[in-house]
C-alpha positions as CSV (number, residue, x, y, z in Angstrom):
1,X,96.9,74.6,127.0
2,X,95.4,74.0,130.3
3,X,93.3,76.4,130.5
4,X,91.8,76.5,127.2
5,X,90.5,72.7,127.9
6,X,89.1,73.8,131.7
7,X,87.5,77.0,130.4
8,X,85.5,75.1,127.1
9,X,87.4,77.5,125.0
10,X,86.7,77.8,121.2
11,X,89.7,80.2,120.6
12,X,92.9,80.8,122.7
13,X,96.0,82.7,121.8
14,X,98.8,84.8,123.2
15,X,98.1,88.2,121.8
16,X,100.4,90.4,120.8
17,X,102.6,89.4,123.2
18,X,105.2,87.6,121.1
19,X,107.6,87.9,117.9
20,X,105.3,86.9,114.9
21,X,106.9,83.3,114.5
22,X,106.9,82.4,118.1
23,X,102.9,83.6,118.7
24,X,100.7,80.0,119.2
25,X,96.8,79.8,118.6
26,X,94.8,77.1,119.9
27,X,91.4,76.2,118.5
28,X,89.2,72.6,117.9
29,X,88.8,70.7,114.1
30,X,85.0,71.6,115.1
31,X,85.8,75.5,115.0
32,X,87.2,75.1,112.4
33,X,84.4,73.3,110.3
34,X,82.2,76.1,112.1
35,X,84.1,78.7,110.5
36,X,84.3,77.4,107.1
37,X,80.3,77.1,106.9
38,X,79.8,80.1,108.7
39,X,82.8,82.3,107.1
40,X,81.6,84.0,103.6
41,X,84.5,86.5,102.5
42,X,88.1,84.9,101.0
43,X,90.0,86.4,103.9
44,X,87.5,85.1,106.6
45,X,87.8,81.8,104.6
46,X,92.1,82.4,104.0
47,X,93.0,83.6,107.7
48,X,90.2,82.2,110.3
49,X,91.2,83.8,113.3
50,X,90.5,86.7,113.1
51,X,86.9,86.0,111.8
52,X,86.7,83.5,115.4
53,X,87.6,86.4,116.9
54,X,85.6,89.4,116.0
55,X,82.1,87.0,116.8
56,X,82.0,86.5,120.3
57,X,78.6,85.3,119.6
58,X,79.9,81.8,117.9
59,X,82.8,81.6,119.5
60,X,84.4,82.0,123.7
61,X,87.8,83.6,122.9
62,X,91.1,84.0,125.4
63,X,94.0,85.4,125.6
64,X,97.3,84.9,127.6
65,X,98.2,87.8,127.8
66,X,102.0,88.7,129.5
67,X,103.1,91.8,131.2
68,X,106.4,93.7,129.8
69,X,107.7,90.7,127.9
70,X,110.6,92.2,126.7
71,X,111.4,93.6,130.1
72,X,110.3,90.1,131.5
73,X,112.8,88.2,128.5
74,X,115.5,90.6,129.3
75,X,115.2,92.9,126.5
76,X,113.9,96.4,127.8
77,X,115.7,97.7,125.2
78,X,112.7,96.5,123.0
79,X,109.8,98.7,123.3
80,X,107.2,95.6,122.1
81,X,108.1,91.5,120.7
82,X,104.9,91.9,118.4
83,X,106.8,94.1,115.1
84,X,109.4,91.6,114.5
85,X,108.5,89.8,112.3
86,X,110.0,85.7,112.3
87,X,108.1,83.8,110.3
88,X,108.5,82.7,107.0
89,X,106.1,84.6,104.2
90,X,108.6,86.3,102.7
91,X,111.2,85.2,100.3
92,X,114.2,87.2,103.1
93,X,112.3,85.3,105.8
94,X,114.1,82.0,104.9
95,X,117.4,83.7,104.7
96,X,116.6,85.0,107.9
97,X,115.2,82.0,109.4
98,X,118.4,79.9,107.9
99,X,121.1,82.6,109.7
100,X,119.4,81.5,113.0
101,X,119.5,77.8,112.8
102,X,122.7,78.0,111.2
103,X,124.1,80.5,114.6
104,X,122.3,77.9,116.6
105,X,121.2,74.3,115.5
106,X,124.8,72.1,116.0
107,X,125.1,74.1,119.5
108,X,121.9,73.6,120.7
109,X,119.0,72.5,118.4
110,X,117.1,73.9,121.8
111,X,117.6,77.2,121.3
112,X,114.8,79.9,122.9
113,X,112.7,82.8,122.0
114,X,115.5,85.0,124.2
115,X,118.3,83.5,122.2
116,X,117.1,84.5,118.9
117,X,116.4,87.5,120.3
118,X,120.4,88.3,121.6
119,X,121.7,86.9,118.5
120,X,119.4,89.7,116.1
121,X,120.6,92.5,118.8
122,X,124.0,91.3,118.8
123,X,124.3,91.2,114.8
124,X,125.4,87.6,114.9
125,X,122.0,86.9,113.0
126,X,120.2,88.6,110.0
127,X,117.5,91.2,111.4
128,X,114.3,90.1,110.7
129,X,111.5,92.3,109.0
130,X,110.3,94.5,111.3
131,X,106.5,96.3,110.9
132,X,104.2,98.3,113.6
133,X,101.5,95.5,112.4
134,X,103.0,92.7,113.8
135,X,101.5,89.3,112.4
136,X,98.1,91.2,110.8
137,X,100.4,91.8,107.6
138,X,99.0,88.6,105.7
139,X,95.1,89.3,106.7
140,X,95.6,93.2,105.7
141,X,96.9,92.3,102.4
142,X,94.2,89.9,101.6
143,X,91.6,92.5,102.8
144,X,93.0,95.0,100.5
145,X,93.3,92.0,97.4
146,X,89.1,91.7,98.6
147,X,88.5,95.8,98.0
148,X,90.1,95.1,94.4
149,X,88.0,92.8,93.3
């Protein structure tokens, strides 16, 4: 968060350095109203990040990006975080999403990232959808609803 405020960002994000679920965007109210006059397209409109970031002419984009994360979390059996998919857009999302908090939440309601992680590799949680697109899935399928039309 720090340094999006001393850099004047519009658009900061972690990249694809994270499970989709545990990936955080920051941008302002004011890029957001940018994007909803400047935005034409249903999927620029539906999923605005990714029209902030392909016009570096509107907008000063960041990343955080982190080296080997799942070396660095303890996982280097994990090739990449980004294809494991841990939010909830899926109807077996919430079953997933329920078999963590149940594993967890009376234990410690503070779980991490790492735990969720151990409990899916130690089969003491539901495996999550898994998919080489990492958290695009939503923005493809509205492109492909746009080409339809």
């Amino acid at each position: 968060m720090n340094f999006f405020k001393e850099e004047h960002l519009d658009y900061a994000g972690l990249g694809e350095s994270f499970p989709d679920g545990f990936n955080a965007e920051i941008f302002s109210f004011e890029v957001l109203k940018k994007t909803a006059l400047a935005a034409k397209k249903p999927s620029e409109r539906e999923h605005v990040t990714p029209f902030i970031k392909s016009h570096p002419e509107l907008f000063h984009v960041k990343y955080l990006k982190l080296e080997n994360t799942p070396i660095a979390f303890g996982f280097p059996q994990l090739e990449k975080l980004n294809h494991l998919l841990l939010s909830l857009d899926e109807p077996d999302d919430l079953e997933v999403i329920s078999s963590i908090l149940t594993h967890f939440y009376q234990r410690n309601p503070r779980f991490s990232m790492a735990d969720v992680l151990q409990c899916i590799l130690e089969n003491k949680c539901l495996a999550p959808r898994t998919d080489h697109r990492g958290s695009a899935i939503g923005y493809l399928k509205s492109l492909t609803q746009e080409e339809e039309v």
